[in-house]
Coordinates of C-alpha atoms and ligand atoms in Angstrom, one line a residue:
M1 CA 0.0 0.0 0.0
N2 CA 1.3 3.5 -0.8
P3 CA 2.2 5.7 2.1
P4 CA -0.2 8.6 2.7
C5 CA 1.0 11.9 1.1
K6 CA -0.5 15.3 1.0
A7 CA -0.7 17.6 -2.0
E8 CA 1.4 20.7 -1.5
C9 CA -0.6 23.5 -0.1
T10 CA -0.1 26.6 -2.2
I11 CA -2.3 29.4 -3.5
T12 CA -3.5 26.8 -6.0
C13 CA -5.5 25.2 -3.2
F14 CA -7.3 28.3 -2.1
F15 CA -10.8 26.9 -1.5
T16 CA -9.6 23.9 0.4
C17 CA -7.3 26.1 2.5
I18 CA -10.0 28.5 3.6
G19 CA -12.0 25.6 4.9
K20 CA -9.3 24.7 7.3
T21 CA -9.1 26.3 10.7
K22 CA -5.5 25.4 11.5
T23 CA -3.8 26.3 8.2
K24 CA -0.4 27.9 8.8
K25 CA 0.1 31.1 7.0
K26 CA 3.6 30.3 5.8
D27 CA 2.2 27.1 4.3
C28 CA -0.7 28.7 2.5
E29 CA -0.3 32.0 0.8
A30 CA -4.0 31.7 -0.1
D31 CA -4.9 32.8 3.4
K32 CA -5.9 36.2 1.9
P33 CA -9.2 37.8 1.1
Y34 CA -10.4 37.0 -2.4
H35 CA -13.0 39.3 -3.8
N36 CA -15.8 37.6 -5.9
I37 CA -15.5 34.3 -4.1
N38 CA -16.6 34.6 -0.6
R39 CA -18.1 37.5 1.4
N40 CA -15.3 37.2 4.0
F41 CA -12.4 37.1 1.5
S42 CA -11.2 39.3 -1.2
L43 CA -8.2 39.5 -3.4
S44 CA -7.5 42.5 -5.6
V45 CA -7.7 42.1 -9.3
K46 CA -4.0 42.8 -9.4
E47 CA -3.4 40.0 -6.9
I48 CA -5.6 37.6 -8.8
N49 CA -3.8 38.3 -12.1
R50 CA -0.4 38.0 -10.4
T51 CA -1.4 34.6 -8.9
R52 CA -2.6 33.4 -12.3
E53 CA 0.7 34.4 -13.8
L54 CA 2.6 32.6 -11.1
N55 CA 0.5 29.5 -11.5
L56 CA 1.0 29.6 -15.3
R57 CA 4.8 29.8 -15.0
S58 CA 4.7 27.0 -12.5
L59 CA 2.6 24.8 -14.8
I60 CA 4.9 25.5 -17.8
K61 CA 8.0 24.7 -15.7
R62 CA 6.4 21.4 -14.6
K63 CA 5.1 20.7 -18.2
K64 CA 1.6 20.5 -16.9
L65 CA -1.9 22.0 -17.7
H66 CA -4.9 22.6 -15.4
L67 CA -7.9 20.3 -15.2
L68 CA -11.2 20.9 -13.6
L69 CA -13.4 17.9 -12.9
D70 CA -17.1 17.8 -12.1
L71 CA -18.1 15.0 -9.6
D72 CA -21.7 13.9 -10.0
N73 CA -22.4 11.9 -13.2
T74 CA -18.9 12.6 -14.4
L75 CA -16.6 10.7 -11.9
I76 CA -19.2 9.1 -9.8
H77 CA -23.0 8.4 -9.5
A78 CA -24.5 8.8 -6.1
I79 CA -28.0 8.1 -5.0
R80 CA -29.9 8.7 -1.7
V81 CA -30.1 5.4 0.1
N82 CA -33.7 5.9 1.0
R83 CA -34.5 5.4 -2.8
L84 CA -33.1 1.8 -2.6
S85 CA -34.9 -1.4 -1.7
S86 CA -34.4 -3.0 1.7
T87 CA -32.4 -5.8 0.1
D88 CA -30.0 -3.2 -1.5
R89 CA -29.7 -1.4 1.8
D90 CA -28.7 -4.7 3.5
Y91 CA -26.1 -5.2 0.7
L92 CA -24.7 -1.8 1.3
R93 CA -24.4 -2.5 5.0
Y94 CA -22.5 -5.7 4.2
I95 CA -20.1 -3.7 2.0
Q96 CA -19.6 -1.1 4.7
R97 CA -18.7 -3.8 7.2
E98 CA -16.2 -5.2 4.7
I99 CA -14.6 -1.8 4.3
V100 CA -14.5 -1.1 8.0
D101 CA -13.3 -4.6 9.1
G102 CA -10.9 -5.2 6.3
G103 CA -9.7 -1.7 5.5
V104 CA -9.5 -2.9 1.9
V105 CA -10.4 -1.4 -1.4
N106 CA -14.0 -2.3 -2.1
P107 CA -13.9 -4.4 -5.3
A108 CA -17.4 -3.2 -6.2
Y109 CA -16.4 0.4 -6.0
I110 CA -19.6 1.1 -4.2
Y111 CA -19.4 3.1 -1.0
P112 CA -22.1 4.1 1.6
M113 CA -21.3 7.7 2.7
L114 CA -22.5 10.7 4.8
D115 CA -23.7 8.6 7.6
Y116 CA -25.2 6.0 5.3
S117 CA -27.5 8.6 3.6
Y118 CA -25.9 8.1 0.1
A119 CA -24.6 5.2 -1.9
L120 CA -21.8 6.1 -4.3
K121 CA -20.6 4.2 -7.3
M122 CA -17.3 5.1 -8.9
R123 CA -17.4 5.4 -12.7
P124 CA -15.4 2.6 -14.4
G125 CA -11.8 3.6 -14.9
V126 CA -11.9 6.6 -12.6
K127 CA -8.8 5.5 -10.5
E128 CA -6.7 4.9 -13.7
F129 CA -8.1 8.2 -15.1
L130 CA -6.8 10.2 -12.1
M131 CA -3.6 8.3 -11.8
E132 CA -2.6 8.7 -15.5
L133 CA -3.6 12.4 -15.6
S134 CA -1.9 13.5 -12.4
P135 CA 1.5 13.8 -13.9
L136 CA 0.1 15.9 -16.8
F137 CA -2.4 18.2 -15.1
D138 CA -2.9 20.1 -11.8
I139 CA -6.3 18.6 -11.0
S140 CA -9.1 20.3 -9.0
I141 CA -12.8 19.4 -8.4
Y142 CA -15.5 21.9 -9.4
T143 CA -19.0 20.9 -8.4
L144 CA -22.3 22.6 -7.7
A145 CA -22.8 20.3 -4.8
G146 CA -22.1 21.5 -1.2
R147 CA -18.7 21.5 0.4
S148 CA -19.3 18.7 3.0
Y149 CA -20.6 16.3 0.3
A150 CA -17.7 17.2 -2.1
K151 CA -15.1 16.6 0.6
V152 CA -16.4 13.1 1.4
V153 CA -16.5 12.2 -2.3
A154 CA -13.0 13.6 -2.8
E155 CA -11.7 11.5 0.1
I156 CA -13.1 8.3 -1.4
L157 CA -11.6 9.1 -4.8
D158 CA -8.3 10.4 -3.4
P159 CA -7.8 8.8 0.0
Y160 CA -4.1 9.8 0.2
K161 CA -4.8 13.4 -0.8
C162 CA -2.3 13.2 -3.6
T163 CA -4.4 14.1 -6.6
F164 CA -6.8 17.1 -6.0
R165 CA -5.2 20.5 -5.6
D166 CA -8.5 22.2 -4.7
I167 CA -12.2 21.7 -4.2
I168 CA -14.5 24.4 -5.6
T169 CA -18.2 24.0 -4.5
N170 CA -21.4 25.9 -4.9
E171 CA -20.5 28.0 -1.9
N172 CA -17.7 29.6 -4.0
C173 CA -19.7 30.3 -7.2
T174 CA -20.5 33.9 -8.0
T175 CA -23.6 33.2 -10.0
P176 CA -26.0 30.7 -8.4
G177 CA -26.5 27.6 -10.5
Y178 CA -23.6 28.3 -12.8
K179 CA -19.9 27.5 -12.8
G180 CA -17.3 30.1 -13.8
L181 CA -13.6 30.4 -14.2
D182 CA -13.7 33.8 -12.4
V183 CA -13.0 32.0 -9.2
V184 CA -10.2 29.9 -10.6
L185 CA -6.6 30.9 -10.0
Y186 CA -5.3 29.6 -13.3
P187 CA -5.4 31.3 -16.7
E188 CA -8.3 30.3 -18.9
R189 CA -6.0 29.4 -21.8
V190 CA -4.4 26.5 -19.8
T191 CA -7.6 25.2 -18.2
V192 CA -9.6 22.3 -19.4
I193 CA -13.0 21.4 -17.9
V194 CA -14.6 17.9 -17.9
D195 CA -18.3 18.0 -17.0
D196 CA -21.5 16.2 -18.1
L197 CA -23.5 19.5 -18.1
R198 CA -22.7 22.1 -20.8
E199 CA -25.4 24.5 -19.6
V200 CA -23.6 25.3 -16.3
W201 CA -20.6 26.5 -18.2
K202 CA -22.3 29.2 -20.3
K203 CA -19.4 31.6 -20.2
H204 CA -16.7 29.0 -21.0
P205 CA -17.9 26.6 -23.7
D206 CA -14.5 26.6 -25.3
N207 CA -12.8 25.1 -22.3
L208 CA -15.3 22.3 -21.9
I209 CA -15.0 18.6 -22.8
Q210 CA -18.5 17.3 -22.3
I211 CA -18.8 13.7 -21.0
R212 CA -21.9 11.5 -21.2
P213 CA -23.6 11.4 -17.8
Y214 CA -22.9 8.3 -15.7
E215 CA -26.1 6.9 -14.2
F216 CA -25.3 3.5 -12.7
F217 CA -28.2 3.3 -10.3
D218 CA -30.7 4.0 -13.0
Y219 CA -30.4 0.4 -14.0
L220 CA -32.4 -0.3 -10.8
S221 CA -35.5 0.7 -12.6
L222 CA -35.1 -2.5 -14.7
G223 CA -35.8 -4.4 -11.5
L224 CA -32.2 -5.4 -10.8
G225 CA -30.7 -5.1 -7.3
V226 CA -27.4 -3.4 -6.6
E227 CA -25.7 -6.7 -5.9
E228 CA -26.8 -8.1 -9.3
L229 CA -25.6 -4.9 -11.0
V230 CA -22.2 -5.3 -9.5
K231 CA -22.0 -9.0 -10.5
H232 CA -23.1 -8.5 -14.0
E233 CA -20.4 -6.2 -15.3
S234 CA -22.0 -6.1 -18.7
T235 CA -24.4 -3.6 -17.3
D236 CA -21.6 -1.2 -16.5
M237 CA -19.4 -1.1 -19.6
D238 CA -19.1 2.6 -19.6
T239 CA -15.9 3.7 -21.4
E240 CA -16.4 7.5 -21.4
L241 CA -13.5 8.1 -19.0
L242 CA -11.2 6.2 -21.3
R243 CA -12.4 8.3 -24.3
V244 CA -11.8 11.6 -22.4
L245 CA -8.5 10.3 -21.0
I246 CA -7.2 9.8 -24.5
H247 CA -8.4 13.2 -25.6
L248 CA -6.7 14.9 -22.6
K249 CA -3.4 13.2 -23.2
K250 CA -3.6 14.3 -26.8
L251 CA -4.3 17.9 -25.7
H252 CA -1.4 17.9 -23.4
A253 CA 0.9 16.6 -26.1
Q254 CA -0.3 19.2 -28.6
F255 CA 0.2 22.0 -26.2
Y256 CA 3.8 21.1 -25.4
K257 CA 4.6 19.7 -28.9
E258 CA 6.9 22.3 -30.4
K259 CA 9.2 23.7 -27.7
T260 CA 10.9 26.1 -30.1
L261 CA 7.7 28.2 -30.5
G262 CA 7.5 28.8 -26.7
H263 CA 4.3 28.5 -24.7
S264 CA 3.7 32.1 -23.9
H265 CA 0.7 32.5 -26.3
R266 CA -0.4 29.0 -26.7
D267 CA -4.1 28.3 -26.0
I268 CA -5.5 24.9 -25.1
R269 CA -9.0 25.9 -26.3
K270 CA -7.8 25.7 -29.9
F271 CA -7.1 22.0 -29.5
I272 CA -10.3 20.8 -27.7
I273 CA -12.5 18.8 -30.0
R274 CA -16.2 19.5 -29.6
Ligands
MG301 MG1 -22.5 16.6 -13.1

């Protein structure tokens, strides 16, 4: 088993940092007010631009790009447990016991969470997706769900806290119901978004790779139980993450292809296939 590690805390993990009460100032430059994001925090426009420039330089130096990932129906499908049959709820309790007792990775990739009020299913290939993209992208979560929910999902997807730089949630959005790059501390021209909903990204369609929504538990409407769904893998042959993974790797290669031209004016939006 890999030893636990923690993603470096810099200004790039602003939203995660402001949620911590014991963050040391020297460890987290983001401990500054940030206008537009939160009533209690504001950064000047000059400071925002300076931070984006610093993050851009850091990305180029590390030969990486910036990736924003949605959670629900993109990386996972979650359902309220009270929508499941009693047989399915028993099955989830069995899985929970296995996880607690054995401390092992759940082979079904189904997890009860938030005090057993939700059941979460990881999208096929999500672990590999994150593992393969981590060396190429600074990865953050951007969801319209609440912070407490997003943090629990992030811990399931990234138990050693090695992958996600930041978690942006609905509490951080400046327009209710919409996502915007105005609260993101990376330049737009190096940022790629993966989300199942195009309509929430009205201002940034050129940065978006839309993914087909993942709806594992909807198969329950066919009369199958959760356990049966897990056993019959044929019902879960979703390969969307693999498709997007290939696309993202290609984008990264295209952006960094010709070193002689420099990267100062290159724009990832030109390479995204829609
Ligand atoms: Mg979604």
